[in-house]
Short mmCIF file of C-alpha atoms and ligand atoms in Angstrom, two decimals:
data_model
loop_
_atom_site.label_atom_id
_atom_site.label_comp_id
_atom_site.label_asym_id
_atom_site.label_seq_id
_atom_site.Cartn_x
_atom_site.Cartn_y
_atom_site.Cartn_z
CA UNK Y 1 105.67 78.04 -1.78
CA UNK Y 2 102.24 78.29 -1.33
CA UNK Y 3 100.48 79.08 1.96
CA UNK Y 4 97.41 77.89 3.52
CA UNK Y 5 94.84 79.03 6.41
CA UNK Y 6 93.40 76.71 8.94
CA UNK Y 7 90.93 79.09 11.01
CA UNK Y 8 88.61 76.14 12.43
CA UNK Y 9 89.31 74.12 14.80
CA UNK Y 10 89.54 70.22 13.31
CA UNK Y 11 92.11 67.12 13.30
CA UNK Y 12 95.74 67.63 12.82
CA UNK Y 13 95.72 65.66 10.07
CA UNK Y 14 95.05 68.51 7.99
CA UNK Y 15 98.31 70.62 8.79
CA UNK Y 16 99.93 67.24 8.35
CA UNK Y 17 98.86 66.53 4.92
CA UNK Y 18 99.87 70.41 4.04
CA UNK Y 19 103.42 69.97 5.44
CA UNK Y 20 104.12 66.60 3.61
CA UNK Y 21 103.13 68.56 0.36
CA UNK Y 22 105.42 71.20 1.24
CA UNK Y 23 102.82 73.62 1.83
CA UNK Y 24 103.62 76.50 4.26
CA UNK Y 25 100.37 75.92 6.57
CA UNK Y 26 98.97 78.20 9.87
CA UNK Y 27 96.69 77.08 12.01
CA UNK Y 28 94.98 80.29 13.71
CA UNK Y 29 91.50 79.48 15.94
CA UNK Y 30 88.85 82.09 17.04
CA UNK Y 31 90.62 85.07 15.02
CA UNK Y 32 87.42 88.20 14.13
CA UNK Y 33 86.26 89.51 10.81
CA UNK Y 34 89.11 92.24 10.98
CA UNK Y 35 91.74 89.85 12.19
CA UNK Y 36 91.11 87.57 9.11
CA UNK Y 37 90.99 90.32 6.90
CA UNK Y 38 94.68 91.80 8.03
CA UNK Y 39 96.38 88.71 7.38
CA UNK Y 40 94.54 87.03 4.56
CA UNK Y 41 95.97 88.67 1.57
CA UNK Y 42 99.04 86.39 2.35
CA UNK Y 43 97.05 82.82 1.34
CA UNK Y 44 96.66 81.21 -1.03
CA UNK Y 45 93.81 78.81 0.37
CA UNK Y 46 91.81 78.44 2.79
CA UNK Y 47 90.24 75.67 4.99
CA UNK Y 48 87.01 76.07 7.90
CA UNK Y 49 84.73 74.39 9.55
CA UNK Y 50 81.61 76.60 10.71
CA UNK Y 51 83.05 78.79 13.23
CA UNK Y 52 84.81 81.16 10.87
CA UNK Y 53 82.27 83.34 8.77
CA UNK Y 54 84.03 83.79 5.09
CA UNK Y 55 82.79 86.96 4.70
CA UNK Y 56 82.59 89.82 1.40
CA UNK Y 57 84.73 91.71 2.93
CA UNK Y 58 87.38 89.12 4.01
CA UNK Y 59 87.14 87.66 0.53
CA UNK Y 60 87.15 91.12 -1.53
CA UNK Y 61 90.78 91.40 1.24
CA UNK Y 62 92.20 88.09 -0.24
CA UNK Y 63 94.28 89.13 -2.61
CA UNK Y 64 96.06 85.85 -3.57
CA UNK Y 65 92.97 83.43 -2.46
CA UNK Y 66 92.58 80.46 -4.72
CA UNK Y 67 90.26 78.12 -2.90
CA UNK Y 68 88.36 78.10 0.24
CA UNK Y 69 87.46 74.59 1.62
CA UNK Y 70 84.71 73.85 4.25
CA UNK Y 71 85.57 70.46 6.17
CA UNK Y 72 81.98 69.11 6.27
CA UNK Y 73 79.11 69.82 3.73
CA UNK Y 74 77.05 72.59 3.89
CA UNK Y 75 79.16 76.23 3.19
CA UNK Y 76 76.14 78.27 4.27
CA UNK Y 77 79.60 80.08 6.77
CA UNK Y 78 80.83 80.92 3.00
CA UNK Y 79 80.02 84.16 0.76
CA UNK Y 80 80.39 81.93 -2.22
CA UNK Y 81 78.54 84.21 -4.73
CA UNK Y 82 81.22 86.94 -4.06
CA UNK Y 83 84.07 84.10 -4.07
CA UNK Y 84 82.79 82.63 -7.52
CA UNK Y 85 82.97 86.79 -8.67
CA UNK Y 86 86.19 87.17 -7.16
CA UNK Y 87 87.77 83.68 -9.02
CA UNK Y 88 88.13 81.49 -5.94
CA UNK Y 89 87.24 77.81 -5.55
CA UNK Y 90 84.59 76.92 -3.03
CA UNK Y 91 85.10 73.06 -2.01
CA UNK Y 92 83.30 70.93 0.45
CA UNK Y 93 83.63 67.84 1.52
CA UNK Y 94 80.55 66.06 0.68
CA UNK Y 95 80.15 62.38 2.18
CA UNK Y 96 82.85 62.50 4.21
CA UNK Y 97 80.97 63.53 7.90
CA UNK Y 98 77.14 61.63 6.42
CA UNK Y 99 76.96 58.71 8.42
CA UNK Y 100 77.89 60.75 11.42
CA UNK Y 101 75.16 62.78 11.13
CA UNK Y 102 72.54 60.20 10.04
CA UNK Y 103 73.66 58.00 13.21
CA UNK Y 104 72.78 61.25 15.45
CA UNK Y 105 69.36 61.76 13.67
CA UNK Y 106 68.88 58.43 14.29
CA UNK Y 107 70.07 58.87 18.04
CA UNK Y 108 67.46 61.36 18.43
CA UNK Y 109 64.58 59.71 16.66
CA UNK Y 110 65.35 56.98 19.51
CA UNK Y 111 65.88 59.94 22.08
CA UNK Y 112 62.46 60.89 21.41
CA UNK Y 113 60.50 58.14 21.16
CA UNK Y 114 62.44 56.06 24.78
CA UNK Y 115 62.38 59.23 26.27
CA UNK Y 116 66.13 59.19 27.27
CA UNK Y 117 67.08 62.43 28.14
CA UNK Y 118 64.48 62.67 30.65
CA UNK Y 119 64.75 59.02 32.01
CA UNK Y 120 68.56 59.86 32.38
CA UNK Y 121 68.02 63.11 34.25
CA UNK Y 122 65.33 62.11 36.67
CA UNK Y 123 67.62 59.02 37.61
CA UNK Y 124 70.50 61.27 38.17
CA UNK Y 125 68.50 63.29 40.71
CA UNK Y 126 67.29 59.85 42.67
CA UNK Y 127 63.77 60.03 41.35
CA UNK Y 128 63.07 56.85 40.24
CA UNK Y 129 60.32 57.78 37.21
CA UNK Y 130 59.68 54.04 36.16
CA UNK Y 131 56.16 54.79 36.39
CA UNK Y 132 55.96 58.16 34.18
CA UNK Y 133 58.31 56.64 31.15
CA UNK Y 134 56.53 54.96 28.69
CA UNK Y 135 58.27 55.21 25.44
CA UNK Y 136 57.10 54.47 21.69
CA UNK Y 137 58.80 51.58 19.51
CA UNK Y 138 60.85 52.84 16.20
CA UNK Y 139 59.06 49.59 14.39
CA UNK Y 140 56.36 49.44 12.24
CA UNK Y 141 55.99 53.32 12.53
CA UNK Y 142 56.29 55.53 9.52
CA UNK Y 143 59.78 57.98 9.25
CA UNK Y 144 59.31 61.01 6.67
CA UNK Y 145 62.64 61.63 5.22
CA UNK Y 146 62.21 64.94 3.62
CA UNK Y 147 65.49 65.55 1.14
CA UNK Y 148 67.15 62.49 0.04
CA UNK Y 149 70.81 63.46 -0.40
CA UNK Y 150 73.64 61.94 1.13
CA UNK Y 151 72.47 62.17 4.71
CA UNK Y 152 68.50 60.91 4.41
CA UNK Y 153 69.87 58.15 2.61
CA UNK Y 154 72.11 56.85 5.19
CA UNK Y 155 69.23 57.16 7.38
CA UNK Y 156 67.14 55.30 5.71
CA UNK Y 157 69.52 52.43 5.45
CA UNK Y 158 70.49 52.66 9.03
CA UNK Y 159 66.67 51.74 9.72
CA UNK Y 160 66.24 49.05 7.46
CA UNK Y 161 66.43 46.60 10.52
CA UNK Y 162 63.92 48.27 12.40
CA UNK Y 163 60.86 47.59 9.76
CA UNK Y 164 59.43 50.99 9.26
CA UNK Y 165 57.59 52.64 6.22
CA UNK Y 166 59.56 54.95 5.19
CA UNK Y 167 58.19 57.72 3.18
CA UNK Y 168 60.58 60.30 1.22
CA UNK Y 169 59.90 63.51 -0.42
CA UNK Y 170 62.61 64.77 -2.66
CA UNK Y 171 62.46 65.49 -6.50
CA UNK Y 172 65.42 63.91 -7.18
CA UNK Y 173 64.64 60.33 -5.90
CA UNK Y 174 62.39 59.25 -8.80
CA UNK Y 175 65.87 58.74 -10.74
CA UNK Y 176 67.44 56.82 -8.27
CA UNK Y 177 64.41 54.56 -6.92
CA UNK Y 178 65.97 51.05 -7.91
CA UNK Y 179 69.05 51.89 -5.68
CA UNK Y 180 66.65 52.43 -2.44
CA UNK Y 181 63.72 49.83 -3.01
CA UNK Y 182 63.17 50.36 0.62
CA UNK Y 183 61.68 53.45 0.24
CA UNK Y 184 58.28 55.41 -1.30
CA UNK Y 185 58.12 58.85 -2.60
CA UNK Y 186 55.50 60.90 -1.24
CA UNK Y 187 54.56 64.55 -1.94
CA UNK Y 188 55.62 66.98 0.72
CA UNK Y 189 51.97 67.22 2.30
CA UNK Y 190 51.26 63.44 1.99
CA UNK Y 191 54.67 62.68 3.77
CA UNK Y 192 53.67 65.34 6.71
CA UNK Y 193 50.01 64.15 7.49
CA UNK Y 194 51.07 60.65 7.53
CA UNK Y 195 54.51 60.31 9.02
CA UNK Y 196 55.14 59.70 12.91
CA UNK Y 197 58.30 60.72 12.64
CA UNK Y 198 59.58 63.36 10.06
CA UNK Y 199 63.18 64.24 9.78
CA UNK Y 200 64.67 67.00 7.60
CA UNK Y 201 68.09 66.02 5.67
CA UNK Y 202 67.48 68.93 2.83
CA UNK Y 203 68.80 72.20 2.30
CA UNK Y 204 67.67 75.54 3.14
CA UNK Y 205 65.46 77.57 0.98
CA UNK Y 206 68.25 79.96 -0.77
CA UNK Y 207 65.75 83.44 0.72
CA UNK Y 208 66.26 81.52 3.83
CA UNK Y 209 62.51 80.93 4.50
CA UNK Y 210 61.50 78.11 6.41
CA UNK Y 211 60.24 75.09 4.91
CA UNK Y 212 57.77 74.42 7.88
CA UNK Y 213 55.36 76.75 9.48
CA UNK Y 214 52.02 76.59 12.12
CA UNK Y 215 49.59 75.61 9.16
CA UNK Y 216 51.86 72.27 8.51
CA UNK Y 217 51.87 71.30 12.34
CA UNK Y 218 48.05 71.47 12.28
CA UNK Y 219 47.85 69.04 9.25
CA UNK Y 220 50.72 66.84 11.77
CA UNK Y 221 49.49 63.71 13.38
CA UNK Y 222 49.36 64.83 17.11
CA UNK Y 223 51.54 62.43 17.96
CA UNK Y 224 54.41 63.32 15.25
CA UNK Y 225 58.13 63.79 16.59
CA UNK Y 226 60.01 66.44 14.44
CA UNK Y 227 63.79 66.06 13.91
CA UNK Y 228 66.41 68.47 12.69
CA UNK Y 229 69.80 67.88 11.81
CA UNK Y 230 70.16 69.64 8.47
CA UNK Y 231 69.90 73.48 8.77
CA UNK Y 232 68.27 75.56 11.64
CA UNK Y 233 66.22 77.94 9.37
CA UNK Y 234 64.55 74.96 8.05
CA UNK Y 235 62.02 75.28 10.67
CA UNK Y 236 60.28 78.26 12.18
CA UNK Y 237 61.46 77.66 15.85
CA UNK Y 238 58.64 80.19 17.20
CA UNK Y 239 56.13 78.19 15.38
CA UNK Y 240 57.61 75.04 17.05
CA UNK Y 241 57.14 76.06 20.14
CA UNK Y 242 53.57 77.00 19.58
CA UNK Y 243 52.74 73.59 18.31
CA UNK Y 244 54.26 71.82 20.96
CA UNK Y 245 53.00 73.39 23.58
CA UNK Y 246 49.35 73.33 22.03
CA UNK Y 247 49.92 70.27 21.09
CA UNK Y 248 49.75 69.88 17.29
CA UNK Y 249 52.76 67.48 17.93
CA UNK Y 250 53.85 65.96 20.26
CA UNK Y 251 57.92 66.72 20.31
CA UNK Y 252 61.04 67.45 18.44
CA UNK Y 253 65.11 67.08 18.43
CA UNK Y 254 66.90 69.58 17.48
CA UNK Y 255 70.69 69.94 16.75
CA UNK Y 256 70.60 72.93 14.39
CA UNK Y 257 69.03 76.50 15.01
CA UNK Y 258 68.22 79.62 13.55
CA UNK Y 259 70.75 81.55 15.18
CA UNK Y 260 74.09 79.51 16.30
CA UNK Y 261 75.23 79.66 18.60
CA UNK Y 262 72.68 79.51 20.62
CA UNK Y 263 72.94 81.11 23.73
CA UNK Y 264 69.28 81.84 23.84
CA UNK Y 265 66.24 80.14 22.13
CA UNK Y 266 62.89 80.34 22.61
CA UNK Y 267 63.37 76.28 22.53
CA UNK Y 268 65.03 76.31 25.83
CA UNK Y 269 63.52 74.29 28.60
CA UNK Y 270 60.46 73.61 26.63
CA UNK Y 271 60.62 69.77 27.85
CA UNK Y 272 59.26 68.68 24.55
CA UNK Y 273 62.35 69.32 23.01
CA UNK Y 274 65.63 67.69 22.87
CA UNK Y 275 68.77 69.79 21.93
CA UNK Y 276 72.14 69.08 20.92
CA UNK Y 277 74.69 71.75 20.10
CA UNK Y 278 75.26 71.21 16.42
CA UNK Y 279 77.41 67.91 16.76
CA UNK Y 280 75.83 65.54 14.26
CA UNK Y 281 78.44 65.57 12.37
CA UNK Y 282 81.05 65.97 14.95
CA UNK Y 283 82.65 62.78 15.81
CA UNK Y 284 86.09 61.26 16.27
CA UNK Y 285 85.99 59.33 12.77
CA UNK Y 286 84.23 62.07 10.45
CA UNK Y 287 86.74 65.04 12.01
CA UNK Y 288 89.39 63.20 10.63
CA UNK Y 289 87.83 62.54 7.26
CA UNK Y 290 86.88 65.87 6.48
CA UNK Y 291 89.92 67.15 7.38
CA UNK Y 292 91.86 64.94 5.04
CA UNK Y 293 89.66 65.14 2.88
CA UNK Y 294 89.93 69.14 3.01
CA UNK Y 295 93.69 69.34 3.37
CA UNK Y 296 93.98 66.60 -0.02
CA UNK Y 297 91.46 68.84 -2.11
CA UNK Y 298 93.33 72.50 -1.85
CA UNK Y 299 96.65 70.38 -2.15
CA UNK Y 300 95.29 68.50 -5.44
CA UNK Y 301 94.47 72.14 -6.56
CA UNK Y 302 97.23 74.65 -5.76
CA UNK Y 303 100.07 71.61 -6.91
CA UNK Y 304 98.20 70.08 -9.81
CA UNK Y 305 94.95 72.04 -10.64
CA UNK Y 306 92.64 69.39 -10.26
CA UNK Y 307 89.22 70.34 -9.06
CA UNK Y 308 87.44 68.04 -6.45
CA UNK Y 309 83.80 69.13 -4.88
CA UNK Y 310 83.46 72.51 -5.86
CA UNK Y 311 80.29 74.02 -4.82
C1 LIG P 1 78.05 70.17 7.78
O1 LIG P 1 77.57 71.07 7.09
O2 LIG P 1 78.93 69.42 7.35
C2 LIG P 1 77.56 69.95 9.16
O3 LIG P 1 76.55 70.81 9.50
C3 LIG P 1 78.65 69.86 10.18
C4 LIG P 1 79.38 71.10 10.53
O4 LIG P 1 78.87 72.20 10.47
O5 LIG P 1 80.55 71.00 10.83
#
């Protein structure tokens, strides 16, 4: 019988769709490097979210390992390079949490631009700040979708309705331009200098350098929002915090960071930026799709060999 790790927390459905397959299936949350690495040589898979780091060490420890698989779509938590070496399967679970996360990026373009966190806290403490909130309208302004992958294309059909120009910079959009008429490709600095709003949906650079630094802000119209919901290294957060505060823009959301998680930033209380704790993705409808979708790929694999989403 084979046997399979669940060292995330995510929706039950997972261990359900293991035990219906007759696959022996733990569930064991918040367990260290060393703790992993004493009890994986019994698995045979493998299935996280974030939280758990899949390490050299606890892969070069997995004797039996077949397949790891990361409920949701980037497997930055994974050593995949020494998986591939070692003959395991990296899966993720690609689609399956993208509206989710394009409907936050969305919620904090429109955080941003109303001014909602700040209307909602001053109200809270009796101050009545009708006065000081003026917000900006969503329409007719321009939204920079930089990476066009599963995510920035949600988002850019989630604001069809709202009439803006959207501009996109990713190489592989040229290809696909008669599926998203709605959109125009721009090179990376026209999309920057000319966007009001610019939100990343790409992937890290693989050295981990990030894609935005002080000489971009200063080439930023002053009164450009910056959103990130794709990867926290993305953008230099010290360089951030410069340009806000000297103005070369005038705000960002945030829901991913450099170091998570993030107990200290030099983002906090800067009240130019909004921050969520990494929950684009996390809602009560994509948990439970990844998680199927998770549980479904190592069982198609360990019972029948088929391959689904490998990274
Ligand atoms: C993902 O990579 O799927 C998202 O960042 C969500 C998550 O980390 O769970």
């Amino acid at each position: 019988m084979f046997k399979v790790l669940i060292s995330d927390a995510m929706s039950n459905v997972a261990q359900k769709i293991f035990e219906k397959q007759k696959i022996s299936v733990d569930v064991k949350i918040g367990l260290s490097e060393e703790e992993i690495i004493k009890i994986i040589p019994e698995y045979d898979g493998m299935v996280v979210r974030s939280a758990t780091k899949v390490t050299k060490n606890i892969i070069l420890a997995a004797k039996k390992l077949k397949v790891i698989a990361r409920a949701g779509a980037g497997v930055d938590n994974i050593d995949v390079s020494t998986a591939k070496k070692s003959n395991m399967l990296v899966m993720n679970t690609p689609g399956g949490n993208t509206n989710a996360t394009a409907e936050h990026a969305l919620a904090l373009i429109m955080s941003a631009l109303r001014k909602i966190p700040y209307a909602n806290d001053t109200t809270h403490k009796g101050k009545w700040e009708k006065k000081n909130i003026k917000g900006n309208e969503l329409s007719k302004k321009t939204l920079g979708i930089i990476g066009f992958g599963n995510v920035g294309a949600r988002l850019s059909n989630l604001v069809k309705g709202f009439g803006v120009n959207i501009l996109v910079s990713s190489k592989s959009l040229e290809s696909r331009k008669k599926d998203f008429p709605h959109v125009n490709n721009a090179s990376f600095d026209e999309l920057i200098s000319t966007s009001d709003i610019i939100s990343f949906h790409c992937k890290a650079a693989p050295d981990g350098k990030p894609l935005i630094s002080k000489e971009h802000y200063k080439k930023m119209k002053p009164t450009a929002i910056i959103i990130n919901t794709a990867r926290g290294n993305i953008v230099d957060e010290n360089d951030l915090n410069a340009a806000l505060n000297e103005n070369l823009i005038a705000g960002a959301a945030l829901d991913v960071y450099s170091k998570e998680p993030a107990k200290e930033n030099i983002l906090f209380n800067n009240p130019k930026a909004i921050l969520t704790p990494h929950v684009a993705a996390s809602t009560a409808e994509a948990s439970i799709v990844v998680a199927e979708m998770a549980a479904n790929q190592i069982s198609d694999f360990l019972l029948r060999g088929t391959k689904i989403n490998i990274v």
